[in-house]
Coordinates of N, CA and C in Angstrom, one line a residue:
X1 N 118.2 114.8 78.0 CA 119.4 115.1 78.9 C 120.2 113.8 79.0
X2 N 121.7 114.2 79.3 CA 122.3 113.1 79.4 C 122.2 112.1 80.5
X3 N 122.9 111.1 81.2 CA 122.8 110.4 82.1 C 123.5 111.3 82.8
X4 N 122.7 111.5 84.4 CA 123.6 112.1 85.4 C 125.0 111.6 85.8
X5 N 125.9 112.2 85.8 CA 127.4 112.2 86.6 C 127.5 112.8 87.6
X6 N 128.6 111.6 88.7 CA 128.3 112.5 90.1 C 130.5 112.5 90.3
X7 N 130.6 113.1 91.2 CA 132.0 113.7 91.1 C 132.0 112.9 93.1
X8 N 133.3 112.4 92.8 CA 133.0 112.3 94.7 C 133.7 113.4 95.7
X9 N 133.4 113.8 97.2 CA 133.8 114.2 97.6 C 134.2 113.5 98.8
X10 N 134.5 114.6 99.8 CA 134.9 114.1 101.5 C 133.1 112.9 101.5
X11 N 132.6 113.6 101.9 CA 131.3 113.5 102.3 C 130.4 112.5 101.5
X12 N 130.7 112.2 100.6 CA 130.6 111.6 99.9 C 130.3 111.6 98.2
X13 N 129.3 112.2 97.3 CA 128.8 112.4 95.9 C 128.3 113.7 95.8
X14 N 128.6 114.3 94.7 CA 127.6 115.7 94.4 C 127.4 115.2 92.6
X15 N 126.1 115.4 92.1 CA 125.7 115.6 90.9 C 126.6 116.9 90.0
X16 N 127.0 116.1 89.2 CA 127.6 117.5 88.5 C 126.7 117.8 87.0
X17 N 127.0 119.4 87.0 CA 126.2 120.1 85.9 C 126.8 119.4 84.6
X18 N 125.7 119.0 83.5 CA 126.0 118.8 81.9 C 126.6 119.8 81.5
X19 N 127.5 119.3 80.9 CA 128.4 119.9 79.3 C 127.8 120.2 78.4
X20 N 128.0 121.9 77.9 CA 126.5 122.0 77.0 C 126.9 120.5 75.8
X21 N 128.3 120.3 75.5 CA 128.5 119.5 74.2 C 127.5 118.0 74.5
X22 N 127.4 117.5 75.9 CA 126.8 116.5 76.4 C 125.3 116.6 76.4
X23 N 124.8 117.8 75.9 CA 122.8 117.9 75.7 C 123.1 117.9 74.6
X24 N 122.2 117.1 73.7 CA 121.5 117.2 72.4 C 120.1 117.4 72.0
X25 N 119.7 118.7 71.0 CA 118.3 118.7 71.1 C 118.0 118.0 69.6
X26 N 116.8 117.6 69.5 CA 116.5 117.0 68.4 C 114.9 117.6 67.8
X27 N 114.8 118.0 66.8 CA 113.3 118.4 66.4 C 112.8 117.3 65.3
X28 N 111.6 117.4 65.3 CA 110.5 116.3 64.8 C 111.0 116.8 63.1
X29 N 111.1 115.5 62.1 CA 111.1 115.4 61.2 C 109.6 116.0 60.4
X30 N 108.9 117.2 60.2 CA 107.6 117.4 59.9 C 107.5 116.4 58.6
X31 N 108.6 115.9 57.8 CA 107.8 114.9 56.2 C 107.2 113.8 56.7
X32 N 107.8 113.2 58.0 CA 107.9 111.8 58.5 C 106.8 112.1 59.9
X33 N 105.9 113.3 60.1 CA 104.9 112.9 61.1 C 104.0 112.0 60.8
X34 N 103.2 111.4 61.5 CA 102.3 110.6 61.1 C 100.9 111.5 61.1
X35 N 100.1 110.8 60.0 CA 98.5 111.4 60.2 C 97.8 110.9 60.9
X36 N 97.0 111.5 61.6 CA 96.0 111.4 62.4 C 96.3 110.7 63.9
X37 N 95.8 110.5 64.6 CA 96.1 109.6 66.2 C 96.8 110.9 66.5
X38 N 96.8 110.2 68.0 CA 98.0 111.1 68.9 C 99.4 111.0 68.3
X39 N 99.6 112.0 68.4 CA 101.3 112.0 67.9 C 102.0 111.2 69.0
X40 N 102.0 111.3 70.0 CA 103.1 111.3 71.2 C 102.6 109.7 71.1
X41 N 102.0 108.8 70.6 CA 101.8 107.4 71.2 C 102.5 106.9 69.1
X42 N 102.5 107.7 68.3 CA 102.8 107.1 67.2 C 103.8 107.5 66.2
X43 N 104.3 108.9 66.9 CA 105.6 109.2 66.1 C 107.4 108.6 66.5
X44 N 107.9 108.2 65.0 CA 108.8 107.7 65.5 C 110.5 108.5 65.7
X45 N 110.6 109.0 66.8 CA 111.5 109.6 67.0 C 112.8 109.5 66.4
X46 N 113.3 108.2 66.0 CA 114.7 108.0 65.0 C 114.1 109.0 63.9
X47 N 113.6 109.2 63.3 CA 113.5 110.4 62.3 C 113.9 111.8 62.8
X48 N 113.7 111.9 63.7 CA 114.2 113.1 64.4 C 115.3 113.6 63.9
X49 N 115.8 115.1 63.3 CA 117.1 115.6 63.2 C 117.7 116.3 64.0
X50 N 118.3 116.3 64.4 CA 119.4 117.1 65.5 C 119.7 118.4 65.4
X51 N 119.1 119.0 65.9 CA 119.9 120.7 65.8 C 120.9 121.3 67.4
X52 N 121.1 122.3 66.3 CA 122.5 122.9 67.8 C 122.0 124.0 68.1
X53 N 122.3 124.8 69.0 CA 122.2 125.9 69.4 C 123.4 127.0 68.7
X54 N 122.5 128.0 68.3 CA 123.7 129.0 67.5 C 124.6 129.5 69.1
X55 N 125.5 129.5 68.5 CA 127.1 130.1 69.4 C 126.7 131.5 70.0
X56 N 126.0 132.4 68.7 CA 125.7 134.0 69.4 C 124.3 133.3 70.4
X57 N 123.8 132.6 70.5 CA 122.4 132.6 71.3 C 122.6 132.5 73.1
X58 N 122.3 133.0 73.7 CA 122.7 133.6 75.2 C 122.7 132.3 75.8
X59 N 121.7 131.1 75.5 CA 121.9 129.8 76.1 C 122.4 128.9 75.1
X60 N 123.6 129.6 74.5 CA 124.7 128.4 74.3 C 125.6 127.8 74.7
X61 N 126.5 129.1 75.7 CA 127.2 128.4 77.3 C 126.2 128.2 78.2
X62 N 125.3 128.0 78.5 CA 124.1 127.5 79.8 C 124.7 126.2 79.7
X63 N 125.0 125.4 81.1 CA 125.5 124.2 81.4 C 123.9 123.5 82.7
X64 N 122.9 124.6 82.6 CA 122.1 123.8 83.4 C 120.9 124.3 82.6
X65 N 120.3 123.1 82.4 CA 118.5 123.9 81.9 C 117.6 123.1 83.1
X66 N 116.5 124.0 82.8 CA 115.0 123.5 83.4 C 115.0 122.3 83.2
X67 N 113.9 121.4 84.2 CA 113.8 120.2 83.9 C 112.7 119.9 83.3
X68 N 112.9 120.4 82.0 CA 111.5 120.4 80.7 C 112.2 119.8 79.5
X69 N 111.4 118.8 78.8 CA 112.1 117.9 77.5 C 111.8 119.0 76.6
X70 N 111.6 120.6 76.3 CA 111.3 121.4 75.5 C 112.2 122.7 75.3
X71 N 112.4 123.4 74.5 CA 113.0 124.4 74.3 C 111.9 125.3 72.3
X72 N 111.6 126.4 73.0 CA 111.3 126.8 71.8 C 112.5 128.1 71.9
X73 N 112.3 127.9 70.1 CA 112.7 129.6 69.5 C 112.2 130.2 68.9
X74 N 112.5 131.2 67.7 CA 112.4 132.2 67.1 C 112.8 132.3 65.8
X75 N 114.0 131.3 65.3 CA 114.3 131.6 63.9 C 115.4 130.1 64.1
X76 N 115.7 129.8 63.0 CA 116.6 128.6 63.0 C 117.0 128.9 61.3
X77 N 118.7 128.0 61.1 CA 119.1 128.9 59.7 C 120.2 127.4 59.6
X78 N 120.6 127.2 58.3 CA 121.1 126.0 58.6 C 122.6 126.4 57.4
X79 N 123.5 125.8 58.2 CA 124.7 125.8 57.2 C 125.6 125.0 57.1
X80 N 126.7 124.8 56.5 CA 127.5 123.5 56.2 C 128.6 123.7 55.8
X81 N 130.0 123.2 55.9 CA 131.2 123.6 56.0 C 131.5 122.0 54.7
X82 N 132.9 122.1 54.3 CA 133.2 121.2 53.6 C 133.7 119.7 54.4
X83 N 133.7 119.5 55.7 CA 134.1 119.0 56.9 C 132.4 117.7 57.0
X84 N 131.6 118.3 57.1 CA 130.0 117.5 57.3 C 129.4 117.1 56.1
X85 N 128.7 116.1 56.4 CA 128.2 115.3 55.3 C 127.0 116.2 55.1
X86 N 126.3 116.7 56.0 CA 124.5 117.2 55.8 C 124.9 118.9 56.6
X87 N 123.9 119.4 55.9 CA 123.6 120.8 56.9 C 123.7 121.3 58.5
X88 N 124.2 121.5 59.4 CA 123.9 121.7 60.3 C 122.3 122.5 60.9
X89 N 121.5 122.4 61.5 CA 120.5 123.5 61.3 C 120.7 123.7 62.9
X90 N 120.8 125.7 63.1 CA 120.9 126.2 64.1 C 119.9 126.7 64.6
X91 N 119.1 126.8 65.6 CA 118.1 127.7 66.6 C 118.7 128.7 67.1
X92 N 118.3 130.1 66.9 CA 118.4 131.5 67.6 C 117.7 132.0 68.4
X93 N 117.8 132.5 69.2 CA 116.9 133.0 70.5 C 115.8 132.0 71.0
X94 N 117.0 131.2 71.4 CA 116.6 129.8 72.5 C 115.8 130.6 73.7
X95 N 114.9 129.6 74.4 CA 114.7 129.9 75.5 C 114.0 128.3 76.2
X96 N 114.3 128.2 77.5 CA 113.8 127.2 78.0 C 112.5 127.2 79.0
X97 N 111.5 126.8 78.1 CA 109.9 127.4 79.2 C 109.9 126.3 79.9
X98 N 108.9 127.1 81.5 CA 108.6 125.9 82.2 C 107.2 125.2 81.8
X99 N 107.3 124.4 82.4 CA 106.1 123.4 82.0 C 104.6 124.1 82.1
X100 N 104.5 125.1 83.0 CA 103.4 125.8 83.2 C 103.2 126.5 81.9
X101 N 104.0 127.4 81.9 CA 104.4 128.2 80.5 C 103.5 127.6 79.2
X102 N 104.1 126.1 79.3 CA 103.8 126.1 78.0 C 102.2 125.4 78.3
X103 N 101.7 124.9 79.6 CA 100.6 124.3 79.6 C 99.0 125.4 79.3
X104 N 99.9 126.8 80.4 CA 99.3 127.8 80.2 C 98.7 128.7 78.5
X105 N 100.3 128.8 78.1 CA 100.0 129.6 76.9 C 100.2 129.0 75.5
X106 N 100.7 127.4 75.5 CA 100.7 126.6 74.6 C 99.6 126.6 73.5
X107 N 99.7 125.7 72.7 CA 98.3 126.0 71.3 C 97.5 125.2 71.9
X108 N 96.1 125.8 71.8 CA 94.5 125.1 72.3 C 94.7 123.8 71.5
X109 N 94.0 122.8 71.9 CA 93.6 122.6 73.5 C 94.2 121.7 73.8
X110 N 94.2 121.6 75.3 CA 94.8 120.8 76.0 C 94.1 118.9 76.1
X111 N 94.4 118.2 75.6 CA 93.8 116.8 75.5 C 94.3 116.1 76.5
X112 N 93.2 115.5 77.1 CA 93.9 114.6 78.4 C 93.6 112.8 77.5
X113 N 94.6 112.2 78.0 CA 94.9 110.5 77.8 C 94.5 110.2 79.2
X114 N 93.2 110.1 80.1 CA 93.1 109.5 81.0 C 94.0 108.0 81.5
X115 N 94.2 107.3 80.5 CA 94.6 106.3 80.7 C 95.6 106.0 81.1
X116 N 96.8 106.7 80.3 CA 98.4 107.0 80.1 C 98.8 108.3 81.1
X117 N 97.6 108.8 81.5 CA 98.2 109.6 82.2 C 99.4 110.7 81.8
X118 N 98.5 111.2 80.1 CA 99.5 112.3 79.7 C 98.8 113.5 78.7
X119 N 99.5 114.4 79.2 CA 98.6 115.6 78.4 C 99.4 116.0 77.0
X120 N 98.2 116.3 76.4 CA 99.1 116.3 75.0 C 98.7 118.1 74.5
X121 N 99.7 119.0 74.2 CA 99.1 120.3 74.6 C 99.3 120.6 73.1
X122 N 97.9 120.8 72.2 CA 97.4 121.3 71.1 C 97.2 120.5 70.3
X123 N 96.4 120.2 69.2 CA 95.4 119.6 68.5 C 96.2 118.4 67.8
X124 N 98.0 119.1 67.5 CA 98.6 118.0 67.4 C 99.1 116.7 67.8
X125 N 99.1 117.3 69.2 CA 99.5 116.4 70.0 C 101.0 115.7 70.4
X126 N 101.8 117.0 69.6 CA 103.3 117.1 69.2 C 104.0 117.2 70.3
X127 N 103.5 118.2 72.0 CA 103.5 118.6 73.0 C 103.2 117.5 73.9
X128 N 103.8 116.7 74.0 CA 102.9 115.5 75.6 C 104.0 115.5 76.6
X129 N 103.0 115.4 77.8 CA 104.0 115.6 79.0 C 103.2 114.2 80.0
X130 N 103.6 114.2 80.7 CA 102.9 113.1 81.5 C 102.5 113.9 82.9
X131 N 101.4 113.7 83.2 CA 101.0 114.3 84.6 C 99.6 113.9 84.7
X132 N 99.2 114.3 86.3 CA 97.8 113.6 86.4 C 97.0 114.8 85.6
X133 N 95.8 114.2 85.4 CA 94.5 114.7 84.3 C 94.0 116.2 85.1
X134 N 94.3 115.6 86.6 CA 93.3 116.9 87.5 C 94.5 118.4 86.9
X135 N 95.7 118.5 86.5 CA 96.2 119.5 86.1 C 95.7 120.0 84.9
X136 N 95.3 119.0 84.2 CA 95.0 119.4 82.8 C 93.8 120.4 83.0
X137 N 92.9 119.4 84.0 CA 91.2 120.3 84.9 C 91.6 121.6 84.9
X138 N 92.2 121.5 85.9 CA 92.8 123.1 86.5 C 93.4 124.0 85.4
X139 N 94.0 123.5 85.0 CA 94.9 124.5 83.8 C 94.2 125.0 83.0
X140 N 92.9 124.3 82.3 CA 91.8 124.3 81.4 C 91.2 126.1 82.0
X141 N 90.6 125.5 82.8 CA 89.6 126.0 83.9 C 90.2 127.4 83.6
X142 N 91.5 127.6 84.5 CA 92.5 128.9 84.4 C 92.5 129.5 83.4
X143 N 92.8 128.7 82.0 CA 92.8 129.4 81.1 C 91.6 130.0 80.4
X144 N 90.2 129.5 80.8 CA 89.4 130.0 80.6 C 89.1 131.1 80.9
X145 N 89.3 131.3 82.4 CA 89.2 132.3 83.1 C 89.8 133.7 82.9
X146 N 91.4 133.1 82.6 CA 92.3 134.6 81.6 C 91.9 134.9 80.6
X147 N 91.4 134.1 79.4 CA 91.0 134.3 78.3 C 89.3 135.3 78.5
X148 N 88.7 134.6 79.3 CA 87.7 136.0 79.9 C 88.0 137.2 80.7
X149 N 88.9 137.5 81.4 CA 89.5 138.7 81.7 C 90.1 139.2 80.5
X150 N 90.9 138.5 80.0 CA 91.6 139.7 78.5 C 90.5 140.3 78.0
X151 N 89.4 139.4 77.5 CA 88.6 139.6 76.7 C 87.9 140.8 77.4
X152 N 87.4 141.0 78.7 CA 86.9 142.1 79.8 C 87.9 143.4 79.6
X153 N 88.8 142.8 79.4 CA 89.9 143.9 79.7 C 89.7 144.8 77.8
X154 N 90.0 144.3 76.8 CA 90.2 144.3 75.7 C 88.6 145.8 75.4
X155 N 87.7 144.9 76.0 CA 86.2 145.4 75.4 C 86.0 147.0 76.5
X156 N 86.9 147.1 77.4 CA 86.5 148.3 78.4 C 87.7 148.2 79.1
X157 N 88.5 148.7 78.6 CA 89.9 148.7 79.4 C 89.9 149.2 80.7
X158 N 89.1 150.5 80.9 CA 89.2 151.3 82.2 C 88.7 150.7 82.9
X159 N 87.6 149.6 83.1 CA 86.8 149.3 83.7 C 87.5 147.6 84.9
X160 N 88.9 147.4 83.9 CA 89.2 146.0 84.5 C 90.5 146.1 84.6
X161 N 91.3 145.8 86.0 CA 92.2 146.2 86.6 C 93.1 144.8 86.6
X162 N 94.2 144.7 86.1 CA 94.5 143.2 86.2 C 95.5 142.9 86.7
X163 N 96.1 144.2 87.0 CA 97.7 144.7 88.2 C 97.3 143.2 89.5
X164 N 96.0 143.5 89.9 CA 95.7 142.6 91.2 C 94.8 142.2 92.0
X165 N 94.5 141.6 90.2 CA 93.3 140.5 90.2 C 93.5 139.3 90.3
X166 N 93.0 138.6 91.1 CA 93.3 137.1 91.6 C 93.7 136.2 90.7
X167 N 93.4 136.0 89.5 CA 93.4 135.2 88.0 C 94.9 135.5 87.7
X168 N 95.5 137.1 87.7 CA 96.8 137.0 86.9 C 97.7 136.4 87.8
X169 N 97.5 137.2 89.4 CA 98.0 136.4 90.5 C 98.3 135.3 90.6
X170 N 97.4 134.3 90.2 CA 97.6 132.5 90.1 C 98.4 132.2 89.1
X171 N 98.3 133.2 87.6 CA 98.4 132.6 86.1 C 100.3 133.3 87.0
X172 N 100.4 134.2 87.7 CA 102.1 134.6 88.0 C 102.6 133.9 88.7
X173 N 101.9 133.5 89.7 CA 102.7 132.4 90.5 C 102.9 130.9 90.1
X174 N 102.0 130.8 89.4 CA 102.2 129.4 88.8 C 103.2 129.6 88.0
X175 N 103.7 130.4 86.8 CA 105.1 130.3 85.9 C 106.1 131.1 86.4
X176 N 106.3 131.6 88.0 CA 107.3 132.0 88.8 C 107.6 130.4 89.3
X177 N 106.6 129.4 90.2 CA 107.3 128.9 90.8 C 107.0 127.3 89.9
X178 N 106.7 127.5 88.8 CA 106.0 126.0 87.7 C 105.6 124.9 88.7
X179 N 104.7 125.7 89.5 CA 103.6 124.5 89.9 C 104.0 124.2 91.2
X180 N 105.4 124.2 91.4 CA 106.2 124.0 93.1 C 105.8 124.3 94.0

């Protein structure tokens, strides 16, 4: 995100909302990852390429996103006019998850950096966020827990009610209020 701007008033300052033109998103160079280690302590982000949001995609006028360094999609297509040196590459059906979202239903497993105090969410380690370890505990834990209810639910459907069962209850409130 960009650097905040504040606009003045009577009263004094109000934060004003980013210009979509003023967010840039950038995805990981996959030629240029590194092997092995954590990603998030050894990849070098100037490789990164820049992509836009397609114009038809519903959060292409959005002037506010979540406060998550992430955005996944669904399809990306790249094109190029006689005007640009290189391809543009566009993302379609943007969506901005909360941090729960992706801690909850992100790719196994969740690896904690006790040290750095940051969780790296899937084997890659492509995913790092910084937070204390006891979240990663809990999150863990949680997801075990849903992952044994589906599984209950899957093997004898009639038998397991999940409308309101305490597990989906937490797993709802947590990516209604991301953790708040």
């Amino acid at each position: 995100m960009p650097q905040q701007k504040f606009t003045e008033v009577i009263g004094g300052t109000v934060s004003r909302d980013h210009e979509a033109r003023e967010v840039s998103f950038y995805a990981p160079d996959l030629m240029s990852l590194p092997r092995g280690g954590p990603l998030w302590q050894s990849h070098d982000y100037r490789m990164d390429r820049r992509v836009f949001i397609h114009p038809q995609s519903t959060l292409f006028s959005a002037t506010k996103y979540q406060a998550t360094p992430f955005i996944v999609y669904f399809a990306q297509s790249s094109s190029q006019n006689q005007n640009q040196a290189s391809p543009r590459t566009y993302l379609r059906d943007v969506t901005v998850p909360g941090l729960y979202a992706l801690l909850m239903f992100g790719p196994a497993p969740l690896i904690v950096d006790h040290e750095n105090k940051v969780l790296c969410i899937g084997a890659s380690g492509a995913l790092a966020v910084r937070a204390w370890p006891r979240i990663a505990v809990l999150v863990n834990q949680l997801r075990i827990l849903l992952d044994e209810l589906l599984r209950r639910k899957l093997e004898a459907p009639e038998s397991v009610s999940l409308a309101d069962h305490p597990v989906v209850q937490t797993v709802l409130r947590l990516l209604e209020t991301d953790g708040q």
